[in-house]
Short mmCIF file of C-alpha atoms in Angstrom, two decimals:
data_model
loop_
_atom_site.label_atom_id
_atom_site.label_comp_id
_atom_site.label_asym_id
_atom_site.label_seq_id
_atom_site.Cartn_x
_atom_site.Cartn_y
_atom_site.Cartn_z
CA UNK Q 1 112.73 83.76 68.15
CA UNK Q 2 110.86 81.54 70.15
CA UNK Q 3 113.06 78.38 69.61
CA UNK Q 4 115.74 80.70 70.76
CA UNK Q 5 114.24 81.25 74.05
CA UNK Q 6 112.81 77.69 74.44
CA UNK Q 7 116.82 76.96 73.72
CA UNK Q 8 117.75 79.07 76.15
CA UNK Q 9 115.51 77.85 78.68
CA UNK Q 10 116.44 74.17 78.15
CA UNK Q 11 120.36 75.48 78.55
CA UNK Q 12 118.77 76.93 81.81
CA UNK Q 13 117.51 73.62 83.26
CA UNK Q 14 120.72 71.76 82.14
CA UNK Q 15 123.06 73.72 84.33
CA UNK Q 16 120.32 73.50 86.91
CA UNK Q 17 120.35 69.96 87.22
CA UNK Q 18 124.42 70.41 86.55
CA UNK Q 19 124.35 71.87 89.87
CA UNK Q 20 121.79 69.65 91.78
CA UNK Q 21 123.75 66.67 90.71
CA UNK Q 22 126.86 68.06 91.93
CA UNK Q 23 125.60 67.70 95.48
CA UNK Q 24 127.39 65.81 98.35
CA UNK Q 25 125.13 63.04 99.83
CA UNK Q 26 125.34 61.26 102.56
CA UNK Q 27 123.85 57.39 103.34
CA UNK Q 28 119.82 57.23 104.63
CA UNK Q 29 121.54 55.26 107.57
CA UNK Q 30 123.34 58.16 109.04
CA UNK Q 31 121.11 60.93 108.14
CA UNK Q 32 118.50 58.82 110.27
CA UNK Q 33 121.04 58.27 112.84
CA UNK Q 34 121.61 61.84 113.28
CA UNK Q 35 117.61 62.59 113.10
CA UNK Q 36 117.40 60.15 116.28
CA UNK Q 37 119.67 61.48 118.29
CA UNK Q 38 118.83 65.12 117.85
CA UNK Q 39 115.13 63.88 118.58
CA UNK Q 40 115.80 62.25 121.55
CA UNK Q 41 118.56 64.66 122.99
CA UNK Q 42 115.70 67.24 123.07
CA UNK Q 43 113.00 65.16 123.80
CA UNK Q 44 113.17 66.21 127.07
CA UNK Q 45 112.40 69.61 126.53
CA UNK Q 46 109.05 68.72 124.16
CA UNK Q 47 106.18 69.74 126.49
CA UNK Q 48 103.99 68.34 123.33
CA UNK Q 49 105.82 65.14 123.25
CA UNK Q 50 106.27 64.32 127.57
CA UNK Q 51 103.87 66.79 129.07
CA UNK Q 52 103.49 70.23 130.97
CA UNK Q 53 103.13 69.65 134.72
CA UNK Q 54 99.80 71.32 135.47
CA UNK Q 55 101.33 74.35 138.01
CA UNK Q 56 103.95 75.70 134.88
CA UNK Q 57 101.16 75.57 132.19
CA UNK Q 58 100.37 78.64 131.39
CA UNK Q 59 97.48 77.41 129.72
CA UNK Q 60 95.74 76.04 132.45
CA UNK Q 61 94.62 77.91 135.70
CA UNK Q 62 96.79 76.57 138.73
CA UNK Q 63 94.45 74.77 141.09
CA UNK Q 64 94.62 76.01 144.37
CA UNK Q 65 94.44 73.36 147.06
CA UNK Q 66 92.36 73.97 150.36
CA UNK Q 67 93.35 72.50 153.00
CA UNK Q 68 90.38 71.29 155.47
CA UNK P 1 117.42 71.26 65.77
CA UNK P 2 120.81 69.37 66.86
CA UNK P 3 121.89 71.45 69.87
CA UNK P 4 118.22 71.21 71.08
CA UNK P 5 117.91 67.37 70.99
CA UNK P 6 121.90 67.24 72.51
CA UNK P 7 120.38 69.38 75.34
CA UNK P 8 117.39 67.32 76.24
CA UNK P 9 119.24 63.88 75.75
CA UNK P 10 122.06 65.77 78.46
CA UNK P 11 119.25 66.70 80.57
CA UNK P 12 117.71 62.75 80.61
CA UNK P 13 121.26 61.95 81.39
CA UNK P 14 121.51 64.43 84.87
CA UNK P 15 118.13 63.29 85.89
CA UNK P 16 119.59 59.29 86.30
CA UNK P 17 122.44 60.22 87.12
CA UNK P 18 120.85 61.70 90.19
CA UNK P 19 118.63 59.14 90.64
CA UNK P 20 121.26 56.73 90.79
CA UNK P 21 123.20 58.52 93.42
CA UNK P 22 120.01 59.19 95.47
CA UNK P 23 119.90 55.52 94.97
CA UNK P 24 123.09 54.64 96.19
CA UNK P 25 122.86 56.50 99.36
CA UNK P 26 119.47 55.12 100.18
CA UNK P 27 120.97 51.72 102.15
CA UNK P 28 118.11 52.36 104.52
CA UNK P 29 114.68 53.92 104.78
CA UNK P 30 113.73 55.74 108.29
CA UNK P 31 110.86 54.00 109.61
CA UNK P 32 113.14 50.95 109.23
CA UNK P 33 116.04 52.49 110.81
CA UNK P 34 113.79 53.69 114.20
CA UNK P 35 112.94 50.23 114.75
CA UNK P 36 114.99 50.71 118.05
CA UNK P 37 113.67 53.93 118.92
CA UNK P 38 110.36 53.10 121.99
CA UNK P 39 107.53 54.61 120.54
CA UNK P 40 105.66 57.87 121.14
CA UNK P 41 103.69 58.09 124.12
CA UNK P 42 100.12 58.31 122.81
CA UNK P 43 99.34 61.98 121.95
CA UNK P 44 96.22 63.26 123.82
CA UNK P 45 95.95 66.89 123.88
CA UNK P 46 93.29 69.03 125.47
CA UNK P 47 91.30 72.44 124.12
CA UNK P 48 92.93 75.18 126.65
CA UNK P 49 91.60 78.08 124.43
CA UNK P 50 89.11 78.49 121.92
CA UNK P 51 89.47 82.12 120.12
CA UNK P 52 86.29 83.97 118.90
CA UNK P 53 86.29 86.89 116.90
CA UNK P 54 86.91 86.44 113.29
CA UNK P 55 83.60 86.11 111.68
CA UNK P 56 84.38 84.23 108.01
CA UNK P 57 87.06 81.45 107.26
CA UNK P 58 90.80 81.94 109.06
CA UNK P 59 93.54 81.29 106.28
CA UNK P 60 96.66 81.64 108.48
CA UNK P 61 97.90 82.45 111.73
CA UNK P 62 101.45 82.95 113.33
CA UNK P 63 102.99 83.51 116.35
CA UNK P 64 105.54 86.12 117.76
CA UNK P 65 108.67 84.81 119.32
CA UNK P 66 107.48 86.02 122.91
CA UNK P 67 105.34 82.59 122.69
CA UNK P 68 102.57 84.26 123.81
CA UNK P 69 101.36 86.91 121.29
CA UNK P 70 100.05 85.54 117.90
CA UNK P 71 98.29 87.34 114.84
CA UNK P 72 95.42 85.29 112.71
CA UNK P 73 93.92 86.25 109.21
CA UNK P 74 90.52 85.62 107.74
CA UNK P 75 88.40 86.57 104.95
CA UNK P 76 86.29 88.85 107.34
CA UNK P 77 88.95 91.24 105.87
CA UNK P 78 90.81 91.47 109.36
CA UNK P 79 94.15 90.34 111.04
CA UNK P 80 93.31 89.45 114.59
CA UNK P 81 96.60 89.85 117.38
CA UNK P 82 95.67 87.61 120.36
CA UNK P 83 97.30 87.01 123.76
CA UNK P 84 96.99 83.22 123.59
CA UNK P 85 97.61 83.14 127.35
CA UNK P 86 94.36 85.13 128.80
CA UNK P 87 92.62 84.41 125.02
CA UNK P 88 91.94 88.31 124.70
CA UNK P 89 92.22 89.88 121.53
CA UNK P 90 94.94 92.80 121.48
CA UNK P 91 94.85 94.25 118.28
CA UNK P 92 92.49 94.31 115.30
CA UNK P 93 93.97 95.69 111.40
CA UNK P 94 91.57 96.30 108.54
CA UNK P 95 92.83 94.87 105.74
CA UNK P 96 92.42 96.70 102.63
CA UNK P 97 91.83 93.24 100.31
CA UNK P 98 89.64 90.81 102.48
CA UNK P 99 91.31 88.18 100.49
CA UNK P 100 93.62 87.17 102.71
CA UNK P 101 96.08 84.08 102.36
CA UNK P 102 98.82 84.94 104.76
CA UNK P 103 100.23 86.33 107.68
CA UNK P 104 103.46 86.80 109.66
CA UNK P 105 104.69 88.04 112.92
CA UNK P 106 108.56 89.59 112.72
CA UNK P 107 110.84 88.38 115.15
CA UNK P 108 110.95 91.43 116.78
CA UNK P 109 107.30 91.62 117.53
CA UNK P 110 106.87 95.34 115.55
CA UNK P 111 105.75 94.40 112.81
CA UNK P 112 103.03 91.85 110.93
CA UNK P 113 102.47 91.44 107.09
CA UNK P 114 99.36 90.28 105.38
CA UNK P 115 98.80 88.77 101.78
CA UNK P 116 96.89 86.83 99.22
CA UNK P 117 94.28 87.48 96.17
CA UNK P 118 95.81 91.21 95.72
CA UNK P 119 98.75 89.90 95.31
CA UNK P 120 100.56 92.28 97.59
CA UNK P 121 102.44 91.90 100.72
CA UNK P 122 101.49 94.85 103.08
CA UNK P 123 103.68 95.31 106.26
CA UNK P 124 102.19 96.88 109.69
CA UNK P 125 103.97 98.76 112.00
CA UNK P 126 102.23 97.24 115.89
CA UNK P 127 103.86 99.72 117.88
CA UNK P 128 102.99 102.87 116.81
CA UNK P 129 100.43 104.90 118.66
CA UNK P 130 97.95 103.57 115.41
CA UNK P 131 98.80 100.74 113.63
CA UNK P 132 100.21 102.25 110.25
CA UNK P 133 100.98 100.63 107.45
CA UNK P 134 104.80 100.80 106.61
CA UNK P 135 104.88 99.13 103.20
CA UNK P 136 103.07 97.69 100.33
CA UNK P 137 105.13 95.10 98.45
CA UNK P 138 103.58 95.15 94.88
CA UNK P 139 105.79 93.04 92.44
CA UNK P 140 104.90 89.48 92.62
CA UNK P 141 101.89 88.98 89.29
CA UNK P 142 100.05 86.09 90.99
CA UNK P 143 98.52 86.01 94.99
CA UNK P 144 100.86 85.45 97.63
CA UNK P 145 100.69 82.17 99.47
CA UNK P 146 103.11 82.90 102.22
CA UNK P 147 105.73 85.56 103.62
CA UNK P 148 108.07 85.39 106.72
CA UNK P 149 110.02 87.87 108.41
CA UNK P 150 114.39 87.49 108.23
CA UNK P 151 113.96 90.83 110.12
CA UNK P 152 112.52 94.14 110.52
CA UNK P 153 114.25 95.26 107.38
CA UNK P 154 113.53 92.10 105.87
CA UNK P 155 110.99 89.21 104.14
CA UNK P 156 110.47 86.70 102.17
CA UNK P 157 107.26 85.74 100.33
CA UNK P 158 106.09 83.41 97.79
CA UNK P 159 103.22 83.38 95.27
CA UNK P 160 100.92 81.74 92.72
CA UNK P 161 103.52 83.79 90.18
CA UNK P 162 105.62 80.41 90.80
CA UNK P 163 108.56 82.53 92.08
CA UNK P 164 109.76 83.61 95.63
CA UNK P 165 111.23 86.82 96.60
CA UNK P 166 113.51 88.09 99.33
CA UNK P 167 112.07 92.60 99.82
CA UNK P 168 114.61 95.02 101.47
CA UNK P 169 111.65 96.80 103.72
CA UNK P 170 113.37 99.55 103.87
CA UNK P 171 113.52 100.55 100.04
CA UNK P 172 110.09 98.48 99.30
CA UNK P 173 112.60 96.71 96.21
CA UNK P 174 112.87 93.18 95.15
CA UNK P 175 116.28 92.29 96.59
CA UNK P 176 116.19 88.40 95.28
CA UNK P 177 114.24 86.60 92.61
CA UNK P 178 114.05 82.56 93.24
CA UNK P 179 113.20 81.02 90.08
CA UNK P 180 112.86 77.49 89.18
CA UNK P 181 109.08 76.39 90.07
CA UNK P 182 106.68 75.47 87.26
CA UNK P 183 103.69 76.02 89.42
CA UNK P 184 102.25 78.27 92.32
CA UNK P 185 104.42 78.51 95.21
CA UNK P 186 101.93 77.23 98.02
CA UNK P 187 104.34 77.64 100.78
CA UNK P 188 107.85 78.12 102.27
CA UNK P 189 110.19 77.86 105.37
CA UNK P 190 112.75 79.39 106.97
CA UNK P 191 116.21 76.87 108.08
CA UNK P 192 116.96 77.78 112.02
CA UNK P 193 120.32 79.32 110.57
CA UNK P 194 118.11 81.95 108.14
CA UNK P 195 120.48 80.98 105.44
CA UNK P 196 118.00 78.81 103.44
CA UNK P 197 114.80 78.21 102.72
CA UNK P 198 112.53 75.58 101.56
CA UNK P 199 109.33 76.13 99.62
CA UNK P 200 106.53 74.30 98.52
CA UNK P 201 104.79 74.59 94.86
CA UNK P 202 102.25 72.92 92.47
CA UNK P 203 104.49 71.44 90.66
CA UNK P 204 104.69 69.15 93.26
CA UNK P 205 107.64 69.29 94.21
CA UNK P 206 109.97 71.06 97.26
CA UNK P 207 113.18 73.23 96.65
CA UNK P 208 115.79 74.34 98.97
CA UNK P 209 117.00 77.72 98.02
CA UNK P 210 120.37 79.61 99.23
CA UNK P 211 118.93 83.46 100.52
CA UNK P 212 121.82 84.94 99.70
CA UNK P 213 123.13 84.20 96.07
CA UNK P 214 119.16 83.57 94.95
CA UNK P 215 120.03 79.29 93.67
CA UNK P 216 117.89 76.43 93.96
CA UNK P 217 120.14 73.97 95.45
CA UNK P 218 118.61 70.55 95.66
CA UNK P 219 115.08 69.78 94.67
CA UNK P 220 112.73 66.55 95.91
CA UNK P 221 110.22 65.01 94.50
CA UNK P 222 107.69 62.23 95.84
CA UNK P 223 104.17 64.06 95.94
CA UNK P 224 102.17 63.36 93.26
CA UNK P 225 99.85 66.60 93.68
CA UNK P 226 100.51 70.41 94.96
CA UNK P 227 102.68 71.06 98.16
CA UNK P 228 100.43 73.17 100.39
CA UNK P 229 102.78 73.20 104.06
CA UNK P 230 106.23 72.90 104.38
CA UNK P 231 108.52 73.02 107.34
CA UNK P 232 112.49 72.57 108.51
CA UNK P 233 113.00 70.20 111.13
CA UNK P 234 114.54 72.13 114.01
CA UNK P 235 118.00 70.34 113.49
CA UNK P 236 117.63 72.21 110.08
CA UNK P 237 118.58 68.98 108.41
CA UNK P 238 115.36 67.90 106.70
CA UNK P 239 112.35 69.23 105.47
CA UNK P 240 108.27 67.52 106.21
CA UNK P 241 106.23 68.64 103.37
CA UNK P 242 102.10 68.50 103.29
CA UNK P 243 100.26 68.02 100.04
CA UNK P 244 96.76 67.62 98.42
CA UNK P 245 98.30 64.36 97.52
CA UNK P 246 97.24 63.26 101.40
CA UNK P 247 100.28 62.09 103.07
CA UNK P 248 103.67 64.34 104.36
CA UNK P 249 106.96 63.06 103.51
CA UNK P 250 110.11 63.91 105.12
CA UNK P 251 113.01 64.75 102.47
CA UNK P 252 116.17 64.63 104.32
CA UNK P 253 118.43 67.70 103.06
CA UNK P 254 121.87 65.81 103.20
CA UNK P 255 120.89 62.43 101.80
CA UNK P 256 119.13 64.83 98.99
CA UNK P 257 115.86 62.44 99.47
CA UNK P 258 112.73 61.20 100.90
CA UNK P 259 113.08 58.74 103.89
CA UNK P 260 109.18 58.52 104.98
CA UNK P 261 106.20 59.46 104.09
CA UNK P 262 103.26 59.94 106.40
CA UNK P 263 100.16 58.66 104.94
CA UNK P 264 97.15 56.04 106.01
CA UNK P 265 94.67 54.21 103.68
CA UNK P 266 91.91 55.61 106.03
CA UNK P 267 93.19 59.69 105.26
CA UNK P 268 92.04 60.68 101.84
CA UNK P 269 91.97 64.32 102.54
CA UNK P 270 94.61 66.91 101.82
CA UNK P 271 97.05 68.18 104.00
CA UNK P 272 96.54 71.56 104.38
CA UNK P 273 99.08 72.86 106.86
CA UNK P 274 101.57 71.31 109.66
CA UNK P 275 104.12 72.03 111.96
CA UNK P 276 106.55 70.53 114.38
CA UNK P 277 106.86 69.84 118.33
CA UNK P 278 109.89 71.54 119.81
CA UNK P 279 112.17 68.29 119.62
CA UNK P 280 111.04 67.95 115.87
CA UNK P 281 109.46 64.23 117.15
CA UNK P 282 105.54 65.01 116.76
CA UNK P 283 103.98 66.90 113.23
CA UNK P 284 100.89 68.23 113.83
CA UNK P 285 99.41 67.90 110.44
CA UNK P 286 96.06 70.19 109.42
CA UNK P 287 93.72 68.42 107.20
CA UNK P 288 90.76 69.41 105.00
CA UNK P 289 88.64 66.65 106.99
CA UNK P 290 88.31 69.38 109.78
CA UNK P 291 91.22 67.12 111.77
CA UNK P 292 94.80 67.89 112.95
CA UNK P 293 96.68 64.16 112.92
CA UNK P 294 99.54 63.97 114.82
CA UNK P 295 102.39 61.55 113.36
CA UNK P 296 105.68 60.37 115.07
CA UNK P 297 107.91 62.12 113.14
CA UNK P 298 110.50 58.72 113.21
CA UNK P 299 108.48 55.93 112.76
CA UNK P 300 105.91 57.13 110.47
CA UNK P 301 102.76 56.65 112.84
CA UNK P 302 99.99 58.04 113.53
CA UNK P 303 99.86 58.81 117.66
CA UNK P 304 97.06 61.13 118.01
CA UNK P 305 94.14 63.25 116.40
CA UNK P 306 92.83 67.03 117.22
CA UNK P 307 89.08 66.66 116.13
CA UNK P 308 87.11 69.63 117.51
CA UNK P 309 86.66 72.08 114.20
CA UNK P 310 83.52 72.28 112.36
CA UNK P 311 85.28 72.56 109.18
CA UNK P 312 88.61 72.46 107.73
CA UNK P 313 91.67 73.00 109.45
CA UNK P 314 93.92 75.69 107.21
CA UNK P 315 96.35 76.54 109.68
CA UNK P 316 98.94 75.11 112.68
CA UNK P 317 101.48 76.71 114.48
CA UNK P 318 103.33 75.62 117.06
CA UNK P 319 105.37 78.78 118.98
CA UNK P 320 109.24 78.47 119.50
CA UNK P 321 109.16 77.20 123.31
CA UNK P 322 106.86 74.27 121.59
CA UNK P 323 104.30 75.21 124.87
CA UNK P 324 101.09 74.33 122.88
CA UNK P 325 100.00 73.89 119.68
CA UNK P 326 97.33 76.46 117.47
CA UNK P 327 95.30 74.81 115.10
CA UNK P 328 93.05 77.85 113.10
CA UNK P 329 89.60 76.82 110.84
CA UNK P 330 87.23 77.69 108.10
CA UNK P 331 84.71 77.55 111.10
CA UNK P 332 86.22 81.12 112.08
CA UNK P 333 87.94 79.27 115.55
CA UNK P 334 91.17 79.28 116.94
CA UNK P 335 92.23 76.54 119.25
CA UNK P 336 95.32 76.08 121.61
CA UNK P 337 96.03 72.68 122.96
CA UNK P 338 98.40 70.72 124.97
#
């Protein structure tokens, strides 16, 4: 019984890797490529990555300036 | 004794066979391909909030969609719901098991689940006059190491049982089983089109599943110990992983591979957590030195550090508008920084 299951388990992983070999892929060079430039389109919009001007943070309290 | 031996020598055969390939595709490796990109400004962040209430070791924390609202968990037996922006807590919910190893805000902002050592996932209605509990998902054998909301009616979890599962909320059933891990699923992510999802296990190694007909499409390996954080890269096109091993490794999904890995002779501590800024360029990586590191996600170096926990750092989150980041501690503390 149990060298049926283990057989049944190994036909398991054989269609399993079947199926993961199966898949489409595409060259380092452009995946990278395509990492960039979705990186640096929105890099723009990273307040981690360029900052949070002080007055729209709403993590900081907005300094109010007295004029003398 | 024949068909056995046919089957394992067929299996050797798939495993070069997609080694090769991976090989073939693999002209370049990332860190050499951003040589053109200017580097990352050097990262230095700033405490804005510290949160105090949790009195024993936080194991997760999450936050709503709003950007604003967030709900922690700790072993003081309690999920904590914080308004990040005036620091005040909003909402405490006894947990039934203090053994917490999860939590998770739903989309909608109604509802929060909870997890770990009881193996359960137990969902929390937020909006009704008392916080009631709505459901208790009791199938998984082993704890659970993560959930996430698809929905209201809707979530996935996974769990030291080594499988994931996809719960209709409404019935309380399994909907999906995901099975392929050989060890404890430590973690898993959501892809920005909620069609997939990657998880993390033991076994070292990271899976991308389909939601809806239950398969484990690709698998990567690279990490030579257990996968504790894993996240998509907001283009949904690759994957950053965290492991005990100490480094994170990108695996990008269409070139069915790893193209970096994020490590330093200097770090020998594991990786406990991470997430990404908005523009996917920064990971803030949690680390059991009590230390968040902050890598360019690109170029494979390191461009800043969050010291300022007393012990180890077991959770990060950054919210959707990628404001600030949260880093949460075994020294009962939340931070927010930017």
């Amino acid at each position: 019984m149990s060298s049926n299951s283990n057989l049944t388990s190994m036909k398991r992983t054989v269609e399993q890797l079947k199926l993961e070999a199966s898949v489409d892929r595409i060259k380092v060079s452009q995946a990278a490529a395509d990492l960039q430039q979705y990186c640096l389109q929105n890099a723009s919009k990273d307040a981690l990555l360029v900052g949070v001007p002080a007055g729209s943070n709403p993590f900081r309290e907005p300094r109010s300036c007295a004029l003398l | 004794m024949g068909e056995m031996e046919q089957m394992k020598k067929e299996a050797e055969a798939l495993k070069t066979q997609i080694e090769a390939a991976r090989k073939a595709a693999h002209d370049t490796d990332m860190a050499s391909a951003a040589s053109g990109v200017a580097p990352a400004p050097r990262v230095q962040l700033k405490t804005r909030r510290t949160l105090k209430g949790h009195l024993a070791k936080i194991y997760a924390m999450h936050w709503c969609t709003d950007n604003r609202l967030m709900v922690s968990a700790s072993q003081d037996g309690k999920l904590l719901i914080w308004d990040s922006h005036t620091g005040n807590k909003v909402n405490a919910v006894p947990l039934k098991s203090s053994w917490v190893m999860t939590c998770a805000y739903a989309p909608s902002g109604n509802l929060v689940a909870s997890g770990g050592l009881d193996n359960m996932c137990t969902v929390y209605n937020l909006k009704t006059p008392v916080i009631k509990t709505v459901k208790e998902l009791d199938a998984h054998t082993g704890y659970l190491s993560c959930a996430r909301f698809l929905s209201d009616t809707e979530i996935l979890t996974s769990s030291g049982d080594t499988t994931c599962v996809l719960w209709d909320l409404e019935t309380g059933k399994q909907k999906t089983v995901f099975l392929n891990h050989v060890g404890d699923c430590m973690c898993l992510s959501l892809s920005p089109d909620m069609n997939s999802f990657v998880s993390g296990a033991c076994d070292s190694l990271a899976k991308l599943w389909d939601i809806r007909d239950g398969q484990c499409k690709q698998t990567f390996q690279g990490h030579t110990s257990d996968i504790n954080a894993i996240s998509f890269y907001p283009s949904g096109n690759a994957i950053i992983t965290g492991s005990d091993d100490c480094t994170c490794k990108m695996y990008d999904i269409r070139a069915d591979q790893e193209v970096i890995s994020y490590q330093d002779a200097a770090l020998n501590s594991g990786v406990t957590s991470l997430d990404l800024s908005a523009s996917g360029r920064l990971i803030f990586a949690g680390y059991d030195d009590f230390n968040c590191n902050i890598w360019d996600s690109l170029k494979g170096e390191k461009v800043g550090v969050l010291s300022g926990h007393d012990n180890r750092v077991s959770c990060t989150g950054v919210p959707g508008d990628g404001m600030c980041v949260c880093t949460g501690s075994w020294d009962s503390f939340l931070k927010i920084w930017n």
